[in-house]
Coordinates of C-alpha atoms in Angstrom, one line a residue:
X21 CA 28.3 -15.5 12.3
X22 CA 25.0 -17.2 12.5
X23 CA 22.4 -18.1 15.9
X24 CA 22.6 -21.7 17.3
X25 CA 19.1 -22.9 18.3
X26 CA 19.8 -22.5 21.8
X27 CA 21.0 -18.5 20.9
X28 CA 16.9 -18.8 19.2
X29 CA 15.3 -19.7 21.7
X30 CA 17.5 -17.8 25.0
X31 CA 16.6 -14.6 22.6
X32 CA 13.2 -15.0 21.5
X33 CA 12.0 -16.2 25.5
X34 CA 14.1 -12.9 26.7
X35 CA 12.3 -10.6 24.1
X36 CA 9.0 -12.2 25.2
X37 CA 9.7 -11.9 29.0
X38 CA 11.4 -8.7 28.5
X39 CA 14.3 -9.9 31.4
X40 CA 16.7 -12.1 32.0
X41 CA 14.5 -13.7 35.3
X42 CA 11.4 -14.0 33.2
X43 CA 13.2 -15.9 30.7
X44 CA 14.9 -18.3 32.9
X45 CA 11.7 -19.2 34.4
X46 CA 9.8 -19.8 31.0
X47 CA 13.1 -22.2 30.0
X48 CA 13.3 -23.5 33.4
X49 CA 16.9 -22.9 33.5
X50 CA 19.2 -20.8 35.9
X51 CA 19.6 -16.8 35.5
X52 CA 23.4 -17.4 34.6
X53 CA 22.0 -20.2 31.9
X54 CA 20.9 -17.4 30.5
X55 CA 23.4 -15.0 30.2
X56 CA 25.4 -17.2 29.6
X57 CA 24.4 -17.9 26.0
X58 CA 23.0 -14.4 25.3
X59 CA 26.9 -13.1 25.7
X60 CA 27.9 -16.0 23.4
X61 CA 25.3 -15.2 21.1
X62 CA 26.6 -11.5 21.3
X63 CA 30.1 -13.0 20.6
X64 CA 29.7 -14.9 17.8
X65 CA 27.1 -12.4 15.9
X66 CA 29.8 -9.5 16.6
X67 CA 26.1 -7.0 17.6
X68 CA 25.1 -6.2 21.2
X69 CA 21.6 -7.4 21.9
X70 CA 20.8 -6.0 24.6
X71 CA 21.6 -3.4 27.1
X72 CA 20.7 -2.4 30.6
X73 CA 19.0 1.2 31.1
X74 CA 17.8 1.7 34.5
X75 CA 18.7 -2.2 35.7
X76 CA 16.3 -2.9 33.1
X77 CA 17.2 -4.7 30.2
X78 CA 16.6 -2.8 26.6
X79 CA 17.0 -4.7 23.2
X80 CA 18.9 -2.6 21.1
X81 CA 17.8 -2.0 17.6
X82 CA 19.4 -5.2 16.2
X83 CA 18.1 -7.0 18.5
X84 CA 14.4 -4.9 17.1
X85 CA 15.4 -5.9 13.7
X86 CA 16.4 -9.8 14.5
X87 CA 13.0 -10.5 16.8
X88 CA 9.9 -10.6 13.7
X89 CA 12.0 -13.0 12.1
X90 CA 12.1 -15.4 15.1
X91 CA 9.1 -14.3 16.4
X92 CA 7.9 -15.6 13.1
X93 CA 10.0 -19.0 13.4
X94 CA 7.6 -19.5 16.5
X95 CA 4.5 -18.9 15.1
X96 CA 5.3 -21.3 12.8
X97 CA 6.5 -23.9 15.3
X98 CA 3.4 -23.2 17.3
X99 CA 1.1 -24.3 14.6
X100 CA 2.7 -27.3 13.8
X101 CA 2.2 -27.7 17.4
X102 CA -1.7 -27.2 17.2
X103 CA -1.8 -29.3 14.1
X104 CA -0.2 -32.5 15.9
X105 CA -2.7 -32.1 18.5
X106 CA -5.7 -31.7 15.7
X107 CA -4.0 -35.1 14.5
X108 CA -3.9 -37.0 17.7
X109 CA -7.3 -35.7 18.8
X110 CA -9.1 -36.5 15.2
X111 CA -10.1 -33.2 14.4
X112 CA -8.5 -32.7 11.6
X113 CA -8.7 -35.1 8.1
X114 CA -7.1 -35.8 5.4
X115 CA -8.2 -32.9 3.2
X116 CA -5.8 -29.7 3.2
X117 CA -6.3 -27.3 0.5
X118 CA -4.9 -23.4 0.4
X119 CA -6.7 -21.1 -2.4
X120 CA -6.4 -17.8 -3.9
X121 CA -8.8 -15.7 -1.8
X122 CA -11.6 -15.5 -4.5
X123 CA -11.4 -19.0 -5.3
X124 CA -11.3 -20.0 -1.5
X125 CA -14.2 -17.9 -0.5
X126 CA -16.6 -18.3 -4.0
X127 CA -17.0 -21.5 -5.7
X128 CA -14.4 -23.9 -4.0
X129 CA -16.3 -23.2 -0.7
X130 CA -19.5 -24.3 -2.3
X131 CA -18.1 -27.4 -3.8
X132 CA -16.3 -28.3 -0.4
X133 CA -19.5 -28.0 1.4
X134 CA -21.5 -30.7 -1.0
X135 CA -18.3 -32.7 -0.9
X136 CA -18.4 -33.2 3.1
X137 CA -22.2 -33.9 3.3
X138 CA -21.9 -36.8 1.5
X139 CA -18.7 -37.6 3.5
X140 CA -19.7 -37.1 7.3
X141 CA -16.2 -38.6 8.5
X142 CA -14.0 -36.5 6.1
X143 CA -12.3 -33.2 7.6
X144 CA -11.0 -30.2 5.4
X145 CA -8.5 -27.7 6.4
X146 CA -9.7 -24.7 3.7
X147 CA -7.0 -21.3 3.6
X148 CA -7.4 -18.1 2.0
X149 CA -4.2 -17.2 0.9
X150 CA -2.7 -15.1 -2.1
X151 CA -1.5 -16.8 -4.7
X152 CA 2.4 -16.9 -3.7
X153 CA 1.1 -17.8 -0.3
X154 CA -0.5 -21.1 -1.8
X155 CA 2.4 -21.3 -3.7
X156 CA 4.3 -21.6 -0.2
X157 CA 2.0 -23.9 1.5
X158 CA 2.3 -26.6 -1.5
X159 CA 6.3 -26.7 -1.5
X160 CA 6.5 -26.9 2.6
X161 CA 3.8 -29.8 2.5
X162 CA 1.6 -27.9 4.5
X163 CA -1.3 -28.3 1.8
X164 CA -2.0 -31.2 -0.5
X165 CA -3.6 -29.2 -2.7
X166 CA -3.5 -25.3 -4.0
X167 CA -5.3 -23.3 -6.2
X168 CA -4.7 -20.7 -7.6
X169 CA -4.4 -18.1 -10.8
X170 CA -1.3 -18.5 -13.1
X171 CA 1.5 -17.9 -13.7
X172 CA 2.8 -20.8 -11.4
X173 CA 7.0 -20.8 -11.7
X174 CA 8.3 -23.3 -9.6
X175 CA 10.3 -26.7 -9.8
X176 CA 9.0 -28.2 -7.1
X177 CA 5.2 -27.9 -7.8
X178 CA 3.2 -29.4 -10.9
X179 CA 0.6 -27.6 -12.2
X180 CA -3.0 -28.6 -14.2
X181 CA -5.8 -25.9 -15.3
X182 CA -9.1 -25.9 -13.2
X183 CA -10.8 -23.6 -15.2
X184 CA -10.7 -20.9 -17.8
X185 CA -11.9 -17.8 -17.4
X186 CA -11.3 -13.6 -17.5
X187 CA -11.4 -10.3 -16.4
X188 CA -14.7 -8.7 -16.4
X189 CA -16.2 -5.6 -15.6
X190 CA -17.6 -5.4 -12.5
X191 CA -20.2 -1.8 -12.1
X192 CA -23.8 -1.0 -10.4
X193 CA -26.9 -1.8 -12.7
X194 CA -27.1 1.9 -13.1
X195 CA -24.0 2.7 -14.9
X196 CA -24.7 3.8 -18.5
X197 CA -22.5 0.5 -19.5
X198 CA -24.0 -2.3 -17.9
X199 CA -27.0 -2.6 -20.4
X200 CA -24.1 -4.1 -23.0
X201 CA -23.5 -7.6 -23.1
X202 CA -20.0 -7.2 -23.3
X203 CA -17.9 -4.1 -23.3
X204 CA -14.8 -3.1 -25.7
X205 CA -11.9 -2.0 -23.9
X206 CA -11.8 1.3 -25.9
X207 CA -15.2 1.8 -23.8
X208 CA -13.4 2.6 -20.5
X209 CA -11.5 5.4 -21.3
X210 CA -14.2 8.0 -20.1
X211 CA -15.2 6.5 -16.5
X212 CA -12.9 5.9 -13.4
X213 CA -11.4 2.2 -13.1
X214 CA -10.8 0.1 -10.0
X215 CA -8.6 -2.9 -10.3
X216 CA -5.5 -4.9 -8.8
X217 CA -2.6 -3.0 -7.4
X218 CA 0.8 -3.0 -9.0
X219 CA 2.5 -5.7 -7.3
X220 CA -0.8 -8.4 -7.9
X221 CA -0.3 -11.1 -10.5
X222 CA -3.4 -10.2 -12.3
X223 CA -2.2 -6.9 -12.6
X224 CA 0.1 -7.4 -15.2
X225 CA -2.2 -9.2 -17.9
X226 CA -5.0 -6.3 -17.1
X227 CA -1.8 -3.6 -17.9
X228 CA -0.7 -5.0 -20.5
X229 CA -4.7 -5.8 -22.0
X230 CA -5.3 -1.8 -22.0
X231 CA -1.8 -1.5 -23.5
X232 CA -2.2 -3.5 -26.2
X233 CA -5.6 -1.9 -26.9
X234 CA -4.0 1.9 -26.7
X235 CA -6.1 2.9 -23.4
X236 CA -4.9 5.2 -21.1
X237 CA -7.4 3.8 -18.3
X238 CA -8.5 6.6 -15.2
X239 CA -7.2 4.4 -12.7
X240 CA -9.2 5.7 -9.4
X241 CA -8.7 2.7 -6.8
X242 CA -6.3 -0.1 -6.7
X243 CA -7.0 -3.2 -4.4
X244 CA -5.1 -6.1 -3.4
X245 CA -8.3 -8.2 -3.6
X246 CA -11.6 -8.9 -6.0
X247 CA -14.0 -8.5 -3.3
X248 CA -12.5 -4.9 -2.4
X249 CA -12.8 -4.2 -6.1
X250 CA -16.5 -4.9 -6.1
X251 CA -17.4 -3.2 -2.9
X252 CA -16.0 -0.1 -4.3
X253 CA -18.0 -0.5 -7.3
X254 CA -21.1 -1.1 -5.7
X255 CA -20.3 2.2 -3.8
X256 CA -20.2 3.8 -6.8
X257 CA -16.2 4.3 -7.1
X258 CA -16.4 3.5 -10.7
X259 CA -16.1 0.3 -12.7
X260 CA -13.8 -2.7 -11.2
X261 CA -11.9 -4.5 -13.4
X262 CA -11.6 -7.6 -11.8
X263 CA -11.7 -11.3 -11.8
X264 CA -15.9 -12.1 -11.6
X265 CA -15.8 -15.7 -10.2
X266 CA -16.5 -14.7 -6.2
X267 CA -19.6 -12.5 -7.3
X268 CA -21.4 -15.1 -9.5
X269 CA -21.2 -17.1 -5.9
X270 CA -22.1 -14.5 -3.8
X271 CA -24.5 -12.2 -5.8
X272 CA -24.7 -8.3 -4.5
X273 CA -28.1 -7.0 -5.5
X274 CA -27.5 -4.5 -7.8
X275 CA -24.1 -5.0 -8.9
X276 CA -23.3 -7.0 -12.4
X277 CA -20.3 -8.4 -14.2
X278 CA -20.3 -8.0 -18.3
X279 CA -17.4 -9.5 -19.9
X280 CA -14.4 -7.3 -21.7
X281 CA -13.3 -7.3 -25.6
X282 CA -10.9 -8.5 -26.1
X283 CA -10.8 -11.1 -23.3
X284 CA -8.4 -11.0 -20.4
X285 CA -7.6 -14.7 -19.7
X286 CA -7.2 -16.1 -16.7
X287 CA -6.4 -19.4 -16.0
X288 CA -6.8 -21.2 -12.1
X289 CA -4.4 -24.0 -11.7
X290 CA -4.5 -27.1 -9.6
X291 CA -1.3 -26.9 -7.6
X292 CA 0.4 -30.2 -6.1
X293 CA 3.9 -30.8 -5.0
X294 CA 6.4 -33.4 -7.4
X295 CA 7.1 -35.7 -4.8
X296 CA 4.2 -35.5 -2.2
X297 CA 1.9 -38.5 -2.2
X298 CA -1.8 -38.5 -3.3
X299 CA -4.6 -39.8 -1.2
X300 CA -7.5 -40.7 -2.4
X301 CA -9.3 -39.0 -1.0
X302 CA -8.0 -36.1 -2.3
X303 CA -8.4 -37.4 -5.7
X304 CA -12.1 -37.7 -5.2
X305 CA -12.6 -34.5 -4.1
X306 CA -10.8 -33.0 -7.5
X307 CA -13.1 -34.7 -9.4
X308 CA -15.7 -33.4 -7.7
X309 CA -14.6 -29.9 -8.0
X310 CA -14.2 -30.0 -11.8
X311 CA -17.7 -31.1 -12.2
X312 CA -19.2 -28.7 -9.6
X313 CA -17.3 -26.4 -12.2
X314 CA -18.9 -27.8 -15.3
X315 CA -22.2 -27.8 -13.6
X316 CA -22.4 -24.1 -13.2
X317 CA -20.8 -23.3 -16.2
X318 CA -17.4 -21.6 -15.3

């Protein structure tokens, strides 16, 4: 009970076309080609896919429920097709990194930036992914390299810290906390909190922070990114309690960061697959990156 390739890609051109003509033409096949293997398709799943309302053809909600999936499949497929092409046309080098969204868009951008001016033939393929996405990327060999924040479970990648660091609180200049250089967790209880939403792997270690410190924290706004957090904050939506590292790269005039007490530890890891080869190249640019890092004092 499982779809054959050619059940795929009968389906997925029908659902694009939206008829039985239109997909025959875009597989350059005959009209009975078609039904053909959309009735054996039908057979062998045991669902109808489609029926006919008004001699037009109408997917039937199966056939709803089957099509992100595949539609998926080919979006996939279609940027493998873009990256050949990138490959054979010599746009695209040897450098192909996915990074946790603040890591990706703060300091890693910087540091790829120096790295390719001294480099004018080297190329770099830079995502901005969450952390499970870059996860993702590194087991498929899509990306030689990830980055991103722990904890990293998986048998197929190995893992190295980048850099240390933790939580802060993020708040306007104004706020009757940011004239502390540091602020005790016990502090917060009073003013409205911004930070990660439930399901965000930072969450947890912020939760269970305010847990261990017995604070019952006015949570206000949760976010599924940093940069969210500290927008909010320097909106006035109270203080974000977030990871730092994006706004000591892109400063906002009149927002700060002080750091919490107890810390909130973060670690970023450098994420490679077991088996996947190692280009130089590569290897230069990760040295690079930790000095950057030691350079600005992360």
């Amino acid at each position: 009970m499982s779809m054959s390739m050619r059940h795929i890609e009968v389906f997925h051109a029908i659902m694009r076309t939206g008829s039985v003509t239109g997909a025959a033409r875009l597989l350059n096949v005959s009209q009975p080609a078609v039904s053909t293997v959309i009735k054996h398709c039908e057979t062998r799943l045991r669902i109808r896919l489609f029926t006919r309302v008004g001699g037009r053809l109408q997917p039937t909600p199966e056939a709803e429920a089957i099509f992100p999936d595949i539609a998926a499949i080919y979006g996939r497929l279609d940027a493998v097709g873009r990256l050949v092409q990138d490959l054979a046309g010599g746009r695209l080098g040897t450098l192909s990194i996915a990074a946790a969204f603040p890591i990706a868009n703060g300091y890693l951008a910087r540091a790829v930036a120096e790295f390719i001016a001294d480099r004018p033939r080297a190329r770099v393929a830079l995502q901005s992914l969450t952390s499970p996405e870059v996860i993702d990327r590194v087991v498929n060999r899509e990306v030689e390299l990830g980055i991103a924040y722990e904890p990293v479970v998986n048998a197929e990648v190995e893992t190295s810290v980048l850099v240390s660091s933790s939580v802060a609180c993020v708040m306007r200049d104004t706020h009757p906390l940011a004239a502390q250089p540091e602020i005790e967790l016990g502090q917060l209880e009073p003013y409205s909190i911004i930070t990660y939403l439930p399901r965000s792997l930072l969450r947890g270690q912020v939760d269970r922070a305010l847990s261990e410190s017995g604070i019952a924290p006015h949570i206000k706004v949760q976010v599924g990114l940093s940069l969210t957090g500290m927008m909010l904050a320097y909106h006035g939506a109270g203080i974000a309690l977030v990871e730092p590292f994006l706004l000591e790269s892109i400063p906002l005039p009149g927002l700060v960061a002080r750091p919490l007490k107890p810390r909130v530890e973060l670690k970023t890891l450098l994420i490679r697959g077991k088996s996947a080869p190692r280009s130089t190249l590569m290897d230069a640019f990760v040295a690079h990156l930790r000095r950057n890092l030691e350079a600005h004092k992360y």
